[in-house]
mmCIF file of C-alpha atoms in Angstrom:
data_model
loop_
_atom_site.group_PDB
_atom_site.id
_atom_site.type_symbol
_atom_site.label_atom_id
_atom_site.label_comp_id
_atom_site.label_asym_id
_atom_site.label_seq_id
_atom_site.Cartn_x
_atom_site.Cartn_y
_atom_site.Cartn_z
ATOM 1 C CA UNK A 1 97.791 86.691 -96.321
ATOM 2 C CA UNK A 2 98.626 84.687 -99.428
ATOM 3 C CA UNK A 3 97.486 86.317 -102.664
ATOM 4 C CA UNK A 4 97.257 84.632 -106.043
ATOM 5 C CA UNK A 5 97.947 86.848 -109.058
ATOM 6 C CA UNK A 6 95.560 86.042 -111.903
ATOM 7 C CA UNK A 7 94.219 87.789 -114.992
ATOM 8 C CA UNK A 8 90.849 89.475 -114.709
ATOM 9 C CA UNK A 9 89.270 87.065 -117.204
ATOM 10 C CA UNK A 10 90.244 84.227 -114.857
ATOM 11 C CA UNK A 11 88.662 86.073 -111.944
ATOM 12 C CA UNK A 12 85.203 86.734 -113.420
ATOM 13 C CA UNK A 13 83.388 86.906 -116.751
ATOM 14 C CA UNK A 14 81.566 90.126 -117.606
ATOM 15 C CA UNK A 15 78.573 90.272 -119.945
ATOM 16 C CA UNK A 16 76.920 93.273 -121.561
ATOM 17 C CA UNK A 17 73.439 94.072 -120.246
ATOM 18 C CA UNK A 18 70.186 93.875 -122.167
ATOM 19 C CA UNK A 19 68.258 96.539 -124.083
ATOM 20 C CA UNK A 20 65.102 97.781 -122.375
ATOM 21 C CA UNK A 21 63.764 101.211 -123.389
ATOM 22 C CA UNK A 22 61.787 103.057 -120.728
ATOM 23 C CA UNK A 23 58.736 102.820 -123.002
ATOM 24 C CA UNK A 24 58.887 99.021 -122.780
ATOM 25 C CA UNK A 25 59.257 98.745 -119.001
ATOM 26 C CA UNK A 26 56.181 97.085 -117.482
ATOM 27 C CA UNK A 27 54.914 97.674 -113.949
ATOM 28 C CA UNK A 28 56.745 95.324 -111.614
ATOM 29 C CA UNK A 29 59.252 95.012 -108.800
ATOM 30 C CA UNK A 30 62.305 93.865 -110.769
ATOM 31 C CA UNK A 31 65.014 96.556 -110.599
ATOM 32 C CA UNK A 32 66.514 97.644 -113.915
ATOM 33 C CA UNK A 33 70.147 98.509 -113.205
ATOM 34 C CA UNK A 34 72.007 101.034 -115.326
ATOM 35 C CA UNK A 35 75.533 102.368 -115.068
ATOM 36 C CA UNK A 36 75.028 104.067 -111.684
ATOM 37 C CA UNK A 37 72.018 102.382 -110.098
ATOM 38 C CA UNK A 38 68.333 101.629 -110.519
ATOM 39 C CA UNK A 39 66.892 103.390 -113.565
ATOM 40 C CA UNK A 40 63.443 101.800 -113.427
ATOM 41 C CA UNK A 41 61.463 98.664 -112.686
ATOM 42 C CA UNK A 42 60.118 95.839 -114.842
ATOM 43 C CA UNK A 43 57.931 92.759 -114.460
ATOM 44 C CA UNK A 44 60.549 90.288 -115.655
ATOM 45 C CA UNK A 45 64.116 89.535 -114.568
ATOM 46 C CA UNK A 46 67.013 88.597 -116.805
ATOM 47 C CA UNK A 47 69.452 87.453 -114.109
ATOM 48 C CA UNK A 48 69.105 85.743 -110.741
ATOM 49 C CA UNK A 49 71.047 86.911 -107.668
ATOM 50 C CA UNK A 50 73.616 87.486 -106.437
ATOM 51 C CA UNK A 51 74.589 90.130 -108.939
ATOM 52 C CA UNK A 52 77.535 92.460 -109.428
ATOM 53 C CA UNK A 53 77.146 95.229 -112.004
ATOM 54 C CA UNK A 54 79.287 98.077 -113.287
ATOM 55 C CA UNK A 55 78.822 100.842 -115.837
ATOM 56 C CA UNK A 56 79.498 100.176 -119.514
ATOM 57 C CA UNK A 57 78.325 103.467 -121.035
ATOM 58 C CA UNK A 58 77.656 106.944 -119.668
ATOM 59 C CA UNK A 59 79.291 106.468 -116.279
ATOM 60 C CA UNK A 60 82.196 104.117 -115.577
ATOM 61 C CA UNK A 61 83.465 102.801 -112.271
ATOM 62 C CA UNK A 62 80.346 102.570 -110.091
ATOM 63 C CA UNK A 63 80.075 99.000 -108.768
ATOM 64 C CA UNK A 64 76.711 97.681 -107.602
ATOM 65 C CA UNK A 65 75.676 94.578 -105.675
ATOM 66 C CA UNK A 66 72.157 93.143 -105.834
ATOM 67 C CA UNK A 67 70.658 90.271 -103.866
ATOM 68 C CA UNK A 68 67.387 89.910 -105.774
ATOM 69 C CA UNK A 69 66.457 89.015 -109.381
ATOM 70 C CA UNK A 70 67.305 91.924 -111.664
ATOM 71 C CA UNK A 71 67.576 93.223 -115.223
ATOM 72 C CA UNK A 72 71.042 94.576 -116.135
ATOM 73 C CA UNK A 73 70.509 97.401 -118.632
ATOM 74 C CA UNK A 74 72.579 97.620 -121.798
ATOM 75 C CA UNK A 75 74.444 100.590 -120.286
ATOM 76 C CA UNK A 76 75.931 98.151 -117.767
ATOM 77 C CA UNK A 77 78.160 95.087 -117.544
ATOM 78 C CA UNK A 78 77.194 92.259 -115.186
ATOM 79 C CA UNK A 79 79.161 89.330 -113.777
ATOM 80 C CA UNK A 80 77.996 86.275 -115.687
ATOM 81 C CA UNK A 81 80.454 83.871 -114.041
ATOM 82 C CA UNK A 82 82.048 84.351 -110.610
ATOM 83 C CA UNK A 83 84.415 81.442 -111.294
ATOM 84 C CA UNK A 84 83.865 80.064 -107.761
ATOM 85 C CA UNK A 85 84.874 83.350 -106.112
ATOM 86 C CA UNK A 86 82.734 84.735 -103.307
ATOM 87 C CA UNK A 87 80.231 87.122 -105.006
ATOM 88 C CA UNK A 88 80.416 89.791 -102.308
ATOM 89 C CA UNK A 89 84.217 89.660 -102.422
ATOM 90 C CA UNK A 90 84.043 90.148 -106.203
ATOM 91 C CA UNK A 91 81.905 93.227 -105.601
ATOM 92 C CA UNK A 92 84.376 94.719 -103.128
ATOM 93 C CA UNK A 93 87.410 93.775 -105.230
ATOM 94 C CA UNK A 94 85.979 95.408 -108.348
ATOM 95 C CA UNK A 95 85.520 98.637 -106.365
ATOM 96 C CA UNK A 96 89.327 98.832 -106.076
ATOM 97 C CA UNK A 97 90.158 98.322 -109.767
ATOM 98 C CA UNK A 98 89.576 101.875 -111.074
ATOM 99 C CA UNK A 99 87.752 100.989 -114.288
ATOM 100 C CA UNK A 100 87.651 104.689 -115.249
ATOM 101 C CA UNK A 101 91.206 104.390 -116.592
ATOM 102 C CA UNK A 102 89.921 102.080 -119.340
ATOM 103 C CA UNK A 103 87.484 104.626 -120.754
ATOM 104 C CA UNK A 104 87.429 104.161 -124.514
ATOM 105 C CA UNK A 105 84.749 106.700 -125.427
ATOM 106 C CA UNK A 106 85.506 110.009 -127.125
ATOM 107 C CA UNK A 107 82.478 112.000 -125.920
ATOM 108 C CA UNK A 108 80.515 109.406 -123.909
ATOM 109 C CA UNK A 109 82.495 107.373 -121.343
ATOM 110 C CA UNK A 110 82.536 103.756 -122.539
ATOM 111 C CA UNK A 111 84.042 100.607 -121.039
ATOM 112 C CA UNK A 112 84.985 97.725 -123.352
ATOM 113 C CA UNK A 113 85.071 94.576 -121.233
ATOM 114 C CA UNK A 114 87.740 93.057 -123.498
ATOM 115 C CA UNK A 115 90.161 95.740 -122.307
ATOM 116 C CA UNK A 116 89.918 94.325 -118.796
ATOM 117 C CA UNK A 117 90.950 90.761 -119.635
ATOM 118 C CA UNK A 118 94.649 91.160 -118.889
ATOM 119 C CA UNK A 119 94.407 93.200 -115.683
ATOM 120 C CA UNK A 120 96.319 91.386 -112.945
ATOM 121 C CA UNK A 121 94.105 90.791 -109.915
ATOM 122 C CA UNK A 122 95.375 89.666 -106.517
ATOM 123 C CA UNK A 123 92.960 87.160 -105.008
ATOM 124 C CA UNK A 124 93.100 85.321 -101.652
ATOM 125 C CA UNK A 125 91.631 81.898 -100.951
ATOM 126 C CA UNK A 126 87.871 81.488 -100.530
ATOM 127 C CA UNK A 127 87.810 81.430 -96.688
ATOM 128 C CA UNK A 128 89.745 84.709 -96.652
ATOM 129 C CA UNK A 129 87.399 86.148 -99.286
ATOM 130 C CA UNK A 130 84.483 85.278 -97.033
ATOM 131 C CA UNK A 131 86.068 86.910 -93.972
ATOM 132 C CA UNK A 132 86.892 90.102 -95.876
ATOM 133 C CA UNK A 133 83.358 90.234 -97.274
ATOM 134 C CA UNK A 134 81.893 89.718 -93.814
ATOM 135 C CA UNK A 135 83.861 92.634 -92.333
ATOM 136 C CA UNK A 136 82.997 95.069 -95.130
ATOM 137 C CA UNK A 137 79.373 93.923 -95.283
ATOM 138 C CA UNK A 138 78.833 95.192 -91.739
ATOM 139 C CA UNK A 139 79.237 98.732 -93.094
ATOM 140 C CA UNK A 140 76.967 98.064 -96.059
ATOM 141 C CA UNK A 141 74.312 96.532 -93.809
ATOM 142 C CA UNK A 142 74.325 99.596 -91.560
ATOM 143 C CA UNK A 143 74.055 101.840 -94.618
ATOM 144 C CA UNK A 144 71.143 99.783 -95.971
ATOM 145 C CA UNK A 145 69.362 99.934 -92.612
ATOM 146 C CA UNK A 146 69.707 103.713 -92.588
ATOM 147 C CA UNK A 147 68.418 103.898 -96.155
ATOM 148 C CA UNK A 148 65.350 101.930 -95.155
ATOM 149 C CA UNK A 149 64.780 104.307 -92.251
ATOM 150 C CA UNK A 150 65.148 107.260 -94.625
ATOM 151 C CA UNK A 151 62.557 105.761 -96.975
ATOM 152 C CA UNK A 152 60.109 105.238 -94.118
ATOM 153 C CA UNK A 153 60.632 108.762 -92.822
ATOM 154 C CA UNK A 154 60.164 110.311 -96.245
ATOM 155 C CA UNK A 155 57.078 108.225 -96.924
ATOM 156 C CA UNK A 156 55.527 109.305 -93.624
ATOM 157 C CA UNK A 157 56.023 112.968 -94.562
ATOM 158 C CA UNK A 158 54.645 112.370 -98.066
ATOM 159 C CA UNK A 159 51.559 110.669 -96.646
ATOM 160 C CA UNK A 160 51.011 113.550 -94.247
ATOM 161 C CA UNK A 161 51.351 116.052 -97.101
ATOM 162 C CA UNK A 162 48.790 114.178 -99.200
ATOM 163 C CA UNK A 163 46.459 113.849 -96.231
ATOM 164 C CA UNK A 164 46.477 117.596 -95.596
ATOM 165 C CA UNK A 165 46.865 119.133 -99.052
ATOM 166 C CA UNK A 166 45.468 116.584 -101.504
ATOM 167 C CA UNK A 167 42.650 114.972 -99.495
ATOM 168 C CA UNK A 168 42.047 118.158 -97.447
ATOM 169 C CA UNK A 169 42.061 116.311 -94.113
ATOM 170 C CA UNK A 170 44.211 118.883 -92.318
ATOM 171 C CA UNK A 171 43.753 119.795 -88.634
ATOM 172 C CA UNK A 172 40.387 121.525 -88.223
ATOM 173 C CA UNK A 173 39.146 120.591 -91.710
ATOM 174 C CA UNK A 174 35.756 119.598 -90.272
ATOM 175 C CA UNK A 175 34.944 123.270 -89.697
ATOM 176 C CA UNK A 176 36.061 124.490 -93.128
ATOM 177 C CA UNK A 177 33.696 124.774 -96.099
ATOM 178 C CA UNK A 178 34.635 123.422 -99.509
ATOM 179 C CA UNK A 179 34.209 126.145 -102.131
ATOM 180 C CA UNK A 180 34.727 125.370 -105.829
ATOM 181 C CA UNK A 181 36.394 122.083 -104.946
ATOM 182 C CA UNK A 182 38.922 123.446 -102.433
ATOM 183 C CA UNK A 183 38.783 124.525 -98.783
ATOM 184 C CA UNK A 184 37.548 128.051 -98.208
ATOM 185 C CA UNK A 185 40.435 130.502 -98.131
ATOM 186 C CA UNK A 186 42.619 128.473 -100.461
ATOM 187 C CA UNK A 187 43.256 130.186 -103.772
ATOM 188 C CA UNK A 188 44.814 129.827 -107.195
ATOM 189 C CA UNK A 189 48.068 131.744 -107.583
ATOM 190 C CA UNK A 190 51.155 131.758 -109.768
ATOM 191 C CA UNK A 191 53.824 129.414 -108.473
ATOM 192 C CA UNK A 192 56.383 132.221 -108.485
ATOM 193 C CA UNK A 193 54.216 134.224 -106.053
ATOM 194 C CA UNK A 194 55.588 132.104 -103.200
ATOM 195 C CA UNK A 195 59.220 132.247 -104.392
ATOM 196 C CA UNK A 196 61.626 134.892 -103.116
ATOM 197 C CA UNK A 197 64.678 133.739 -105.077
ATOM 198 C CA UNK A 198 65.341 131.501 -108.048
ATOM 199 C CA UNK A 199 68.832 131.086 -109.425
ATOM 200 C CA UNK A 200 71.213 128.633 -111.016
ATOM 201 C CA UNK A 201 74.972 128.396 -111.067
ATOM 202 C CA UNK A 202 77.598 127.716 -113.662
ATOM 203 C CA UNK A 203 80.977 126.206 -114.358
ATOM 204 C CA UNK A 204 84.240 127.748 -115.511
ATOM 205 C CA UNK A 205 85.435 127.409 -119.086
ATOM 206 C CA UNK A 206 86.632 123.899 -119.624
ATOM 207 C CA UNK A 207 83.990 122.481 -117.292
ATOM 208 C CA UNK A 208 84.182 121.154 -113.764
ATOM 209 C CA UNK A 209 87.410 119.883 -112.237
ATOM 210 C CA UNK A 210 88.503 117.017 -109.999
ATOM 211 C CA UNK A 211 88.736 118.945 -106.732
ATOM 212 C CA UNK A 212 87.693 122.237 -105.194
ATOM 213 C CA UNK A 213 84.161 123.196 -104.159
ATOM 214 C CA UNK A 214 81.501 120.536 -104.905
ATOM 215 C CA UNK A 215 79.161 121.507 -107.745
ATOM 216 C CA UNK A 216 75.769 119.786 -107.675
ATOM 217 C CA UNK A 217 74.535 118.748 -111.099
ATOM 218 C CA UNK A 218 71.231 117.352 -112.282
ATOM 219 C CA UNK A 219 72.384 113.763 -111.662
ATOM 220 C CA UNK A 220 72.297 114.444 -107.915
ATOM 221 C CA UNK A 221 68.880 116.095 -107.877
ATOM 222 C CA UNK A 222 67.045 112.909 -107.043
ATOM 223 C CA UNK A 223 65.024 113.100 -103.835
ATOM 224 C CA UNK A 224 65.864 113.892 -100.237
ATOM 225 C CA UNK A 225 68.889 112.186 -98.705
ATOM 226 C CA UNK A 226 70.098 110.758 -102.021
ATOM 227 C CA UNK A 227 73.534 111.808 -103.175
ATOM 228 C CA UNK A 228 76.128 109.971 -105.235
ATOM 229 C CA UNK A 229 79.535 111.208 -104.129
ATOM 230 C CA UNK A 230 81.305 108.955 -106.638
ATOM 231 C CA UNK A 231 80.336 111.072 -109.654
ATOM 232 C CA UNK A 232 80.770 114.451 -107.999
ATOM 233 C CA UNK A 233 82.171 117.450 -109.898
ATOM 234 C CA UNK A 234 83.940 120.534 -108.529
ATOM 235 C CA UNK A 235 84.667 124.166 -109.340
ATOM 236 C CA UNK A 236 87.825 126.037 -108.243
ATOM 237 C CA UNK A 237 87.642 127.905 -104.933
ATOM 238 C CA UNK A 238 88.453 131.165 -106.736
ATOM 239 C CA UNK A 239 85.570 130.620 -109.168
ATOM 240 C CA UNK A 240 83.202 129.825 -106.297
ATOM 241 C CA UNK A 241 84.125 133.017 -104.442
ATOM 242 C CA UNK A 242 83.240 135.086 -107.520
ATOM 243 C CA UNK A 243 79.852 133.402 -108.047
ATOM 244 C CA UNK A 244 76.985 135.860 -107.580
ATOM 245 C CA UNK A 245 74.384 133.124 -107.915
ATOM 246 C CA UNK A 246 74.256 129.400 -107.396
ATOM 247 C CA UNK A 247 75.784 129.108 -103.915
ATOM 248 C CA UNK A 248 73.796 126.605 -101.853
ATOM 249 C CA UNK A 249 72.615 127.347 -98.307
ATOM 250 C CA UNK A 250 70.901 125.074 -95.796
ATOM 251 C CA UNK A 251 67.306 124.137 -96.680
ATOM 252 C CA UNK A 252 67.581 125.147 -100.319
ATOM 253 C CA UNK A 253 65.237 123.243 -102.617
ATOM 254 C CA UNK A 254 66.877 122.238 -105.895
ATOM 255 C CA UNK A 255 65.002 121.655 -109.148
ATOM 256 C CA UNK A 256 66.259 119.796 -112.227
ATOM 257 C CA UNK A 257 65.683 122.405 -114.951
ATOM 258 C CA UNK A 258 66.792 120.802 -118.208
ATOM 259 C CA UNK A 259 67.617 117.371 -119.537
ATOM 260 C CA UNK A 260 65.973 113.969 -119.336
ATOM 261 C CA UNK A 261 64.329 114.351 -115.906
ATOM 262 C CA UNK A 262 62.912 117.868 -115.836
ATOM 263 C CA UNK A 263 61.078 118.596 -112.599
ATOM 264 C CA UNK A 264 62.989 116.207 -110.368
ATOM 265 C CA UNK A 265 63.759 117.805 -107.026
ATOM 266 C CA UNK A 266 65.683 117.551 -103.757
ATOM 267 C CA UNK A 267 66.299 119.517 -100.580
ATOM 268 C CA UNK A 268 69.628 120.021 -98.800
ATOM 269 C CA UNK A 269 70.481 121.007 -95.258
ATOM 270 C CA UNK A 270 72.271 120.447 -91.944
ATOM 271 C CA UNK A 271 75.553 119.913 -93.788
ATOM 272 C CA UNK A 272 74.170 117.374 -96.248
ATOM 273 C CA UNK A 273 75.506 116.779 -98.798
ATOM 274 C CA UNK A 274 78.143 119.430 -97.968
ATOM 275 C CA UNK A 275 78.600 122.419 -95.712
ATOM 276 C CA UNK A 276 79.839 124.366 -98.722
ATOM 277 C CA UNK A 277 78.744 123.726 -102.312
ATOM 278 C CA UNK A 278 77.076 125.238 -105.358
ATOM 279 C CA UNK A 279 74.907 124.174 -108.294
ATOM 280 C CA UNK A 280 75.697 124.148 -111.986
ATOM 281 C CA UNK A 281 73.689 125.667 -114.821
ATOM 282 C CA UNK A 282 71.292 122.690 -115.060
ATOM 283 C CA UNK A 283 69.834 123.182 -111.579
ATOM 284 C CA UNK A 284 67.569 125.849 -110.072
ATOM 285 C CA UNK A 285 67.832 126.884 -106.427
ATOM 286 C CA UNK A 286 64.387 127.800 -105.043
ATOM 287 C CA UNK A 287 63.786 129.812 -101.873
ATOM 288 C CA UNK A 288 60.360 130.739 -100.532
ATOM 289 C CA UNK A 289 59.160 134.090 -99.229
ATOM 290 C CA UNK A 290 57.957 132.730 -95.902
ATOM 291 C CA UNK A 291 60.651 130.103 -95.363
ATOM 292 C CA UNK A 292 58.422 127.112 -96.066
ATOM 293 C CA UNK A 293 61.154 125.033 -97.668
ATOM 294 C CA UNK A 294 59.950 121.681 -96.297
ATOM 295 C CA UNK A 295 56.471 122.326 -97.658
ATOM 296 C CA UNK A 296 57.930 123.384 -101.005
ATOM 297 C CA UNK A 297 59.990 120.190 -101.331
ATOM 298 C CA UNK A 298 57.079 117.857 -100.631
ATOM 299 C CA UNK A 299 54.805 119.947 -102.857
ATOM 300 C CA UNK A 300 57.235 119.705 -105.785
ATOM 301 C CA UNK A 301 57.663 115.973 -105.125
ATOM 302 C CA UNK A 302 54.002 115.234 -105.858
ATOM 303 C CA UNK A 303 53.566 113.302 -109.095
ATOM 304 C CA UNK A 304 50.961 115.694 -110.474
ATOM 305 C CA UNK A 305 53.231 118.699 -109.884
ATOM 306 C CA UNK A 306 56.230 116.992 -111.463
ATOM 307 C CA UNK A 307 54.066 116.196 -114.477
ATOM 308 C CA UNK A 308 52.814 119.783 -114.626
ATOM 309 C CA UNK A 309 56.400 121.066 -114.608
ATOM 310 C CA UNK A 310 57.402 118.587 -117.314
ATOM 311 C CA UNK A 311 54.433 119.766 -119.398
ATOM 312 C CA UNK A 312 55.778 123.327 -119.312
ATOM 313 C CA UNK A 313 58.416 122.059 -121.702
ATOM 314 C CA UNK A 314 56.132 119.963 -123.929
ATOM 315 C CA UNK A 315 56.142 122.348 -126.901
ATOM 316 C CA UNK A 316 59.824 123.252 -126.782
ATOM 317 C CA UNK A 317 62.435 122.023 -129.214
ATOM 318 C CA UNK A 318 65.098 122.515 -126.553
ATOM 319 C CA UNK A 319 64.339 120.555 -123.350
ATOM 320 C CA UNK A 320 64.344 122.807 -120.330
ATOM 321 C CA UNK A 321 62.284 125.066 -118.100
ATOM 322 C CA UNK A 322 62.942 128.744 -117.519
ATOM 323 C CA UNK A 323 61.884 131.155 -114.817
ATOM 324 C CA UNK A 324 59.275 132.515 -117.227
ATOM 325 C CA UNK A 325 57.823 129.047 -117.727
ATOM 326 C CA UNK A 326 57.619 128.492 -113.977
ATOM 327 C CA UNK A 327 55.817 131.842 -113.707
ATOM 328 C CA UNK A 328 53.049 130.427 -115.881
ATOM 329 C CA UNK A 329 52.462 127.498 -113.513
ATOM 330 C CA UNK A 330 49.224 127.929 -111.574
ATOM 331 C CA UNK A 331 48.885 126.237 -108.187
ATOM 332 C CA UNK A 332 46.286 125.996 -105.442
ATOM 333 C CA UNK A 333 47.875 127.532 -102.376
ATOM 334 C CA UNK A 334 46.476 126.790 -98.898
ATOM 335 C CA UNK A 335 46.060 129.247 -96.085
ATOM 336 C CA UNK A 336 49.454 130.296 -94.781
ATOM 337 C CA UNK A 337 48.765 128.966 -91.284
ATOM 338 C CA UNK A 338 48.300 125.353 -92.373
ATOM 339 C CA UNK A 339 51.368 125.553 -94.624
ATOM 340 C CA UNK A 340 53.455 126.854 -91.721
ATOM 341 C CA UNK A 341 52.124 124.108 -89.445
ATOM 342 C CA UNK A 342 53.080 121.391 -91.939
ATOM 343 C CA UNK A 343 56.527 122.896 -92.435
ATOM 344 C CA UNK A 344 57.126 122.887 -88.684
ATOM 345 C CA UNK A 345 55.794 119.347 -88.216
ATOM 346 C CA UNK A 346 57.914 118.039 -91.112
ATOM 347 C CA UNK A 347 61.101 119.665 -89.805
ATOM 348 C CA UNK A 348 61.969 116.887 -87.345
ATOM 349 C CA UNK A 349 61.472 114.252 -90.060
ATOM 350 C CA UNK A 350 63.583 116.158 -92.571
ATOM 351 C CA UNK A 351 66.337 116.679 -89.995
ATOM 352 C CA UNK A 352 66.383 112.948 -89.159
ATOM 353 C CA UNK A 353 66.759 112.142 -92.851
ATOM 354 C CA UNK A 354 69.728 114.483 -93.154
ATOM 355 C CA UNK A 355 71.378 113.061 -90.009
ATOM 356 C CA UNK A 356 71.003 109.491 -91.305
ATOM 357 C CA UNK A 357 72.342 110.539 -94.710
ATOM 358 C CA UNK A 358 75.407 112.142 -93.113
ATOM 359 C CA UNK A 359 75.911 109.004 -91.028
ATOM 360 C CA UNK A 360 75.801 106.931 -94.215
ATOM 361 C CA UNK A 361 78.422 109.152 -95.808
ATOM 362 C CA UNK A 362 80.734 108.615 -92.833
ATOM 363 C CA UNK A 363 80.125 104.844 -92.867
ATOM 364 C CA UNK A 364 80.932 104.715 -96.584
ATOM 365 C CA UNK A 365 84.125 106.709 -96.046
ATOM 366 C CA UNK A 366 85.228 104.367 -93.234
ATOM 367 C CA UNK A 367 84.465 101.304 -95.364
ATOM 368 C CA UNK A 368 86.342 102.702 -98.345
ATOM 369 C CA UNK A 369 89.414 103.433 -96.198
ATOM 370 C CA UNK A 370 89.378 99.878 -94.878
ATOM 371 C CA UNK A 371 88.717 98.255 -98.255
ATOM 372 C CA UNK A 372 92.170 98.506 -99.922
ATOM 373 C CA UNK A 373 93.963 97.561 -96.701
ATOM 374 C CA UNK A 374 91.966 94.366 -96.406
ATOM 375 C CA UNK A 375 92.458 93.564 -100.080
ATOM 376 C CA UNK A 376 96.264 93.706 -99.988
ATOM 377 C CA UNK A 377 96.636 92.171 -96.544
ATOM 378 C CA UNK A 378 97.817 95.253 -94.647
ATOM 379 C CA UNK A 379 95.138 94.299 -92.136
ATOM 380 C CA UNK A 380 95.067 90.577 -91.400
ATOM 381 C CA UNK A 381 91.728 88.777 -91.178
#
């Protein structure tokens, strides 16, 4: 394969994204792309597809591809000019360039696009670019299909939860009286009454490291089946072995306890995201007394509960929720039998989500092993 060596500024032109505070985002379907992915939606696009975006501030090195109109946030850089190169090839090529080494920020990682101008990039002809993109896109297409299946599965479980526990149309509801606005036998309790264990982890002095045991931080507490392996942190094996709290086990529910997105939650299990991992000090592990972890996850995922948890912090100067604050949260708890039934019914859906997520991880690993070999011509196309 013949490769032309050119400077990065002859390969593409990068442009800084556009300011858009969360308070100014209007309801719409236009994705707002930050340094690591979608950070919101808006009713107006700034750029037409195809788009390739990378992080400018906060997180560096995550490369994104978008095939619909979008708004690149000011924390990102977007490709303004592909200079006749195949857009999908540009996306894959940029994934190999290790932009993290050009971090110019002291405390906050920052990428100055001018520092990239003189990078030497090896680029094949357009037909070869198209063939490489086609091969790698097969993996991305499979991953996207699995993501769509995950979304449908999660939505089906959410709808079932709302049907049973918000609209009170659970099995046998026709024979149950409504007393004080809730089914008879349902009662108001403290949230912590259903919790058997709540704990968070930590990190050694000096912070997390580049290898060891994965440590889940708040950035990866973002819904079931979602996990960004590219920004993962680790703690030493020796530190992990000495941890009394914060070790993750299958079906743990994790809660974002302090920072910008208090109340966000996820559930782990069946080896996803890891067979062995822990959480850091910004994440709570929650375990229930009667092993109703599926129910707990979908309960905590309800908008009104997430808002209630966020409100626990409304009068605090320091953003964060404590165990004491969670103890003050009052909830309406159904009869145990209906909760157990939902948990059992949801189990097959939750397991499917984890299996698809693990499959996506393996597909991404296979793609990323193939990527550099295709780019330098080790594998002919």
